[in-house]
Coordinates of C-alpha atoms in Angstrom, one line a residue:
X1 CA -6.5 -6.2 -15.3
X2 CA -10.1 -7.1 -15.1
X3 CA -12.9 -5.1 -13.5
X4 CA -12.8 -5.0 -9.7
X5 CA -9.1 -5.6 -9.5
X6 CA -6.6 -3.1 -8.1
X7 CA -6.2 -1.5 -11.5
X8 CA -9.2 0.8 -10.7
X9 CA -7.1 2.7 -8.1
X10 CA -4.2 3.0 -10.6
X11 CA -6.6 4.3 -13.3
X12 CA -7.8 7.0 -10.9
X13 CA -4.2 8.0 -10.3
X14 CA -3.4 8.0 -14.0
X15 CA -6.6 10.0 -14.9
X16 CA -5.9 12.5 -12.0
X17 CA -2.3 12.9 -13.2
X18 CA -3.4 13.5 -16.8
X19 CA -6.0 16.1 -15.7
X20 CA -3.4 17.9 -13.6
X21 CA -1.0 18.1 -16.6
X22 CA -3.8 19.5 -18.8
X23 CA -4.8 22.1 -16.2
X24 CA -1.2 23.2 -15.6
X25 CA -0.5 23.4 -19.4
X26 CA -3.4 25.9 -19.7
X27 CA -2.3 27.9 -16.6
X28 CA -5.6 27.3 -14.8
X29 CA -5.6 27.3 -11.0
X30 CA -7.2 24.5 -9.0
X31 CA -9.6 27.1 -7.6
X32 CA -10.7 28.1 -11.1
X33 CA -11.0 24.4 -12.1
X34 CA -13.1 23.7 -9.0
X35 CA -15.4 26.7 -9.7
X36 CA -16.1 25.3 -13.2
X37 CA -17.5 22.0 -11.8
X38 CA -19.1 23.6 -8.7
X39 CA -16.5 22.1 -6.4
X40 CA -13.8 23.3 -4.0
X41 CA -10.1 23.6 -4.7
X42 CA -9.4 20.7 -2.4
X43 CA -11.8 18.5 -4.4
X44 CA -9.7 19.2 -7.5
X45 CA -6.6 18.3 -5.5
X46 CA -8.1 15.0 -4.4
X47 CA -9.2 14.2 -8.0
X48 CA -5.7 14.9 -9.3
X49 CA -4.2 12.7 -6.7
X50 CA -6.6 9.9 -7.6
X51 CA -8.1 9.8 -4.1
X52 CA -11.8 10.1 -5.1
X53 CA -14.1 8.7 -7.7
X54 CA -14.8 10.7 -10.9
X55 CA -18.2 11.9 -12.1
X56 CA -18.4 11.7 -15.9
X57 CA -20.0 15.2 -16.0
X58 CA -17.1 16.7 -14.0
X59 CA -14.5 15.1 -16.3
X60 CA -16.4 16.3 -19.3
X61 CA -16.6 19.9 -18.0
X62 CA -12.9 19.9 -17.0
X63 CA -11.8 18.6 -20.4
X64 CA -13.8 21.4 -22.0
X65 CA -12.3 24.0 -19.7
X66 CA -8.8 22.6 -20.5
X67 CA -9.4 22.9 -24.3
X68 CA -9.6 19.2 -25.1
X69 CA -11.9 19.1 -28.1
X70 CA -10.5 16.0 -29.9
X71 CA -13.3 13.4 -29.6
X72 CA -10.9 10.4 -29.5
X73 CA -8.9 12.0 -26.7
X74 CA -12.0 12.9 -24.8
X75 CA -13.5 9.5 -25.2
X76 CA -10.3 7.8 -24.0
X77 CA -10.2 9.8 -20.8
X78 CA -14.0 9.4 -20.2
X79 CA -13.6 5.7 -20.6
X80 CA -10.7 5.8 -18.1
X81 CA -13.0 7.6 -15.7
X82 CA -15.7 4.9 -16.0
X83 CA -13.2 2.1 -15.4
X84 CA -11.6 4.0 -12.5
X85 CA -15.0 3.9 -10.6
X86 CA -15.2 0.1 -10.6
X87 CA -15.3 -1.2 -7.0
X88 CA -12.4 -3.5 -6.0
X89 CA -12.8 -7.0 -4.6
X90 CA -12.1 -5.5 -1.2
X91 CA -15.2 -3.4 -1.3
X92 CA -17.2 -6.2 0.3
X93 CA -14.9 -5.9 3.4
X94 CA -15.6 -2.1 3.8
X95 CA -17.7 -2.6 6.9
X96 CA -14.7 -4.0 8.8
X97 CA -12.1 -1.6 7.3
X98 CA -11.0 1.9 8.3
X99 CA -12.2 4.4 5.8
X100 CA -8.6 5.1 4.5
X101 CA -7.6 1.5 4.1
X102 CA -9.3 0.5 0.8
X103 CA -7.1 3.0 -1.1
X104 CA -4.0 1.2 0.3
X105 CA -5.3 -2.3 -0.6
X106 CA -5.8 -1.1 -4.2
X107 CA -2.4 0.5 -4.4
X108 CA -0.7 -2.6 -2.9
X109 CA -2.4 -4.9 -5.3
X110 CA -1.4 -2.8 -8.3
X111 CA 2.3 -2.4 -7.3
X112 CA 5.0 -4.2 -9.0
X113 CA 7.5 -3.6 -6.2
X114 CA 6.7 -3.3 -2.5
X115 CA 9.4 -2.2 -0.1
X116 CA 8.6 -2.1 3.6
X117 CA 10.0 -1.8 7.1
X118 CA 8.0 -3.1 10.0
X119 CA 8.8 -3.0 13.7
X120 CA 5.6 -3.7 15.7
X121 CA 4.6 -7.0 14.2
X122 CA 5.3 -9.2 11.2
X123 CA 4.1 -7.5 8.0
X124 CA 0.5 -8.3 7.0
X125 CA 1.6 -9.9 3.7
X126 CA 3.7 -12.4 5.6
X127 CA 1.3 -13.3 8.5
X128 CA -0.1 -16.7 9.1
X129 CA -3.8 -17.0 9.7
X130 CA -3.3 -17.8 13.4
X131 CA -0.9 -14.9 13.9
X132 CA -3.1 -12.6 11.9
X133 CA -6.1 -13.6 14.2
X134 CA -4.0 -12.7 17.2
X135 CA -2.9 -9.3 15.8
X136 CA -6.4 -8.4 14.6
X137 CA -8.0 -9.5 17.8
X138 CA -5.6 -7.3 19.8
X139 CA -6.2 -4.3 17.5
X140 CA -10.0 -4.7 17.3
X141 CA -10.9 -5.0 21.0
X142 CA -14.6 -5.5 21.5
X143 CA -15.2 -6.6 17.9
X144 CA -17.3 -9.7 17.2
X145 CA -15.6 -12.9 16.2
X146 CA -17.2 -12.6 12.8
X147 CA -15.7 -9.2 12.2
X148 CA -12.3 -10.4 13.3
X149 CA -12.6 -13.4 11.0
X150 CA -13.5 -11.2 8.0
X151 CA -10.6 -8.8 8.7
X152 CA -8.2 -11.8 8.7
X153 CA -9.8 -13.2 5.5
X154 CA -9.0 -9.8 3.8
X155 CA -5.4 -10.1 5.0
X156 CA -5.1 -13.6 3.5
X157 CA -6.7 -12.4 0.3
X158 CA -4.1 -9.7 0.0
X159 CA -1.3 -12.3 0.2
X160 CA -2.5 -14.1 -2.9
X161 CA -1.0 -11.4 -5.2
X162 CA 2.4 -11.9 -3.5
X163 CA 2.3 -15.7 -3.5
X164 CA 1.0 -16.1 -7.0
X165 CA 3.2 -16.7 -10.1
X166 CA 4.2 -13.3 -11.4
X167 CA 3.4 -11.6 -8.1
X168 CA 4.9 -8.4 -7.0
X169 CA 8.5 -8.1 -5.8
X170 CA 8.5 -7.8 -2.0
X171 CA 11.5 -6.5 -0.2
X172 CA 10.9 -6.3 3.5
X173 CA 13.1 -5.5 6.6
X174 CA 11.6 -6.8 9.9
X175 CA 12.9 -5.4 13.1
X176 CA 13.9 -8.2 15.5
X177 CA 11.4 -6.7 17.9
X178 CA 8.6 -7.8 15.6
X179 CA 9.8 -11.4 15.9
X180 CA 10.2 -11.4 19.7
X181 CA 6.9 -9.7 20.6
X182 CA 4.4 -12.5 21.1
X183 CA 1.1 -12.5 19.4
X184 CA -0.9 -15.7 20.2
X185 CA 0.6 -18.6 22.1
X186 CA 3.9 -20.4 21.6
X187 CA 2.7 -22.6 18.8
X188 CA 1.3 -19.5 16.9
X189 CA 4.7 -17.8 17.1
X190 CA 6.6 -21.0 16.1
X191 CA 4.2 -21.4 13.1
X192 CA 4.8 -17.7 12.1
X193 CA 8.6 -18.1 12.3
X194 CA 8.5 -21.2 10.2
X195 CA 6.3 -19.5 7.7
X196 CA 8.8 -16.6 7.4
X197 CA 11.6 -19.1 6.7
X198 CA 9.5 -20.8 4.0
X199 CA 8.3 -17.7 2.3
X200 CA 11.7 -16.1 2.3
X201 CA 12.8 -18.8 -0.2
X202 CA 10.4 -17.4 -2.8
X203 CA 12.2 -15.7 -5.7
X204 CA 10.1 -12.5 -5.5
X205 CA 10.6 -12.1 -1.7
X206 CA 13.7 -10.5 -0.1
X207 CA 13.3 -10.8 3.7
X208 CA 15.9 -9.3 6.0
X209 CA 16.0 -9.0 9.8
X210 CA 17.3 -5.9 11.5
X211 CA 18.9 -7.3 14.7
X212 CA 18.8 -5.7 18.1
X213 CA 22.6 -5.8 18.2
X214 CA 22.9 -3.2 15.4
X215 CA 21.6 -0.4 17.6
X216 CA 20.2 2.8 16.1
X217 CA 19.3 2.6 12.4
X218 CA 17.5 4.4 9.5
X219 CA 14.1 3.1 10.6
X220 CA 14.0 5.1 13.8
X221 CA 10.9 7.0 12.7
X222 CA 8.8 3.8 12.5
X223 CA 7.2 1.5 10.0
X224 CA 6.7 2.6 6.3
X225 CA 5.9 1.1 2.9
X226 CA 7.1 2.2 -0.5
X227 CA 4.9 1.2 -3.4
X228 CA 6.2 1.3 -7.0
X229 CA 4.1 0.7 -10.1
X230 CA 4.8 -0.6 -13.6
X231 CA 3.1 2.4 -15.2
X232 CA 5.8 5.0 -16.0
X233 CA 3.3 7.9 -15.4
X234 CA 3.0 7.0 -11.7
X235 CA 5.4 8.1 -9.1
X236 CA 6.3 5.9 -6.1
X237 CA 3.9 6.3 -3.1
X238 CA 4.9 6.2 0.5
X239 CA 2.3 4.8 2.9
X240 CA 2.4 5.6 6.6
X241 CA -0.2 4.1 8.8
X242 CA -1.3 6.1 11.9
X243 CA -3.7 5.3 14.7
X244 CA -6.8 6.9 13.1
X245 CA -5.7 7.7 9.6
X246 CA -3.0 7.2 7.0
X247 CA -0.6 9.4 5.0
X248 CA 0.2 8.8 1.3
X249 CA 3.2 10.8 0.2
X250 CA 4.3 11.1 -3.4
X251 CA 6.3 14.3 -3.6
X252 CA 9.8 13.6 -5.0
X253 CA 11.6 14.9 -1.9
X254 CA 9.6 12.7 0.4
X255 CA 10.0 9.6 -1.7
X256 CA 13.8 10.2 -2.0
X257 CA 14.1 10.4 1.8
X258 CA 12.2 7.1 2.4
X259 CA 14.0 5.3 -0.4
X260 CA 17.3 6.4 1.2
X261 CA 16.2 5.1 4.6
X262 CA 15.1 1.8 3.0
X263 CA 18.4 1.4 1.2
X264 CA 20.3 2.0 4.4
X265 CA 18.1 -0.5 6.3
X266 CA 18.9 -3.1 3.6
X267 CA 22.6 -2.4 3.7
X268 CA 22.8 -2.5 7.5
X269 CA 20.7 -5.6 8.0
X270 CA 22.1 -9.1 7.4
X271 CA 21.4 -10.5 3.9
X272 CA 18.5 -12.9 3.2
X273 CA 20.6 -16.0 3.9
X274 CA 21.9 -14.7 7.2
X275 CA 18.5 -13.5 8.1
X276 CA 17.0 -17.0 7.5
X277 CA 19.7 -18.3 9.9
X278 CA 18.6 -15.8 12.5
X279 CA 15.0 -16.9 12.0
X280 CA 16.0 -20.6 12.5
X281 CA 17.9 -19.6 15.7
X282 CA 14.8 -17.9 17.0
X283 CA 12.6 -20.9 16.1
X284 CA 14.9 -23.2 18.0
X285 CA 14.7 -20.9 21.1
X286 CA 10.9 -20.6 20.9

């Protein structure tokens, strides 16, 4: 993965995880580790979760505190720290992004498997340009046309990873409500439905529709995304978008609950073939 790609986020997570294991092996508290680098306990926590960039001096001091004296090991981890600080391609869109979103873009781009449930609108990775413009325009009221256009451009850029050869596996369940709620005019919705039919034929995409007729289901708490990574050191991450922020959950008990909900949604929804038929039926009615 070259500089500026989503790997920088994964490298932060890998380095943070490694530093946490070193600290715990020495029986050192986060508070004590923070004191050694003139930082708070919460800063150590954010570092270990890969949520912040790393200063070389901080990593050097922590490695010394944790008793890492082998030069080869130190150099490898310091090199990882430098690579982890490379800005991703999405950095140029930071002026039109919420502060918490760049982390998600990096994680999404590095994932080998993305599982998602969406209820309000079609998932961003499956939106057409016209539909995305309608969604972004609705969500960024008062924004300039240029800002809306750049946010849409970012969304389309994110899709390249999914639609390229060797792209991530994407398993998504869309609630029927997302397909019936209009964004844009009739032609925009027709184009979006046709796009879903087309993209659902891709070998790395598993698209299912949760129909109204099923009633209550495992997605009752709202939309969520599960990101899985090829690196064995990294746990799955649950992404929950909120109005003014986002949550990233990686505790085993949280991941287990969301994976169970995703499995139930997949089991209770019609399969990909039947879901395509449902989409074709909606297209004919539109």
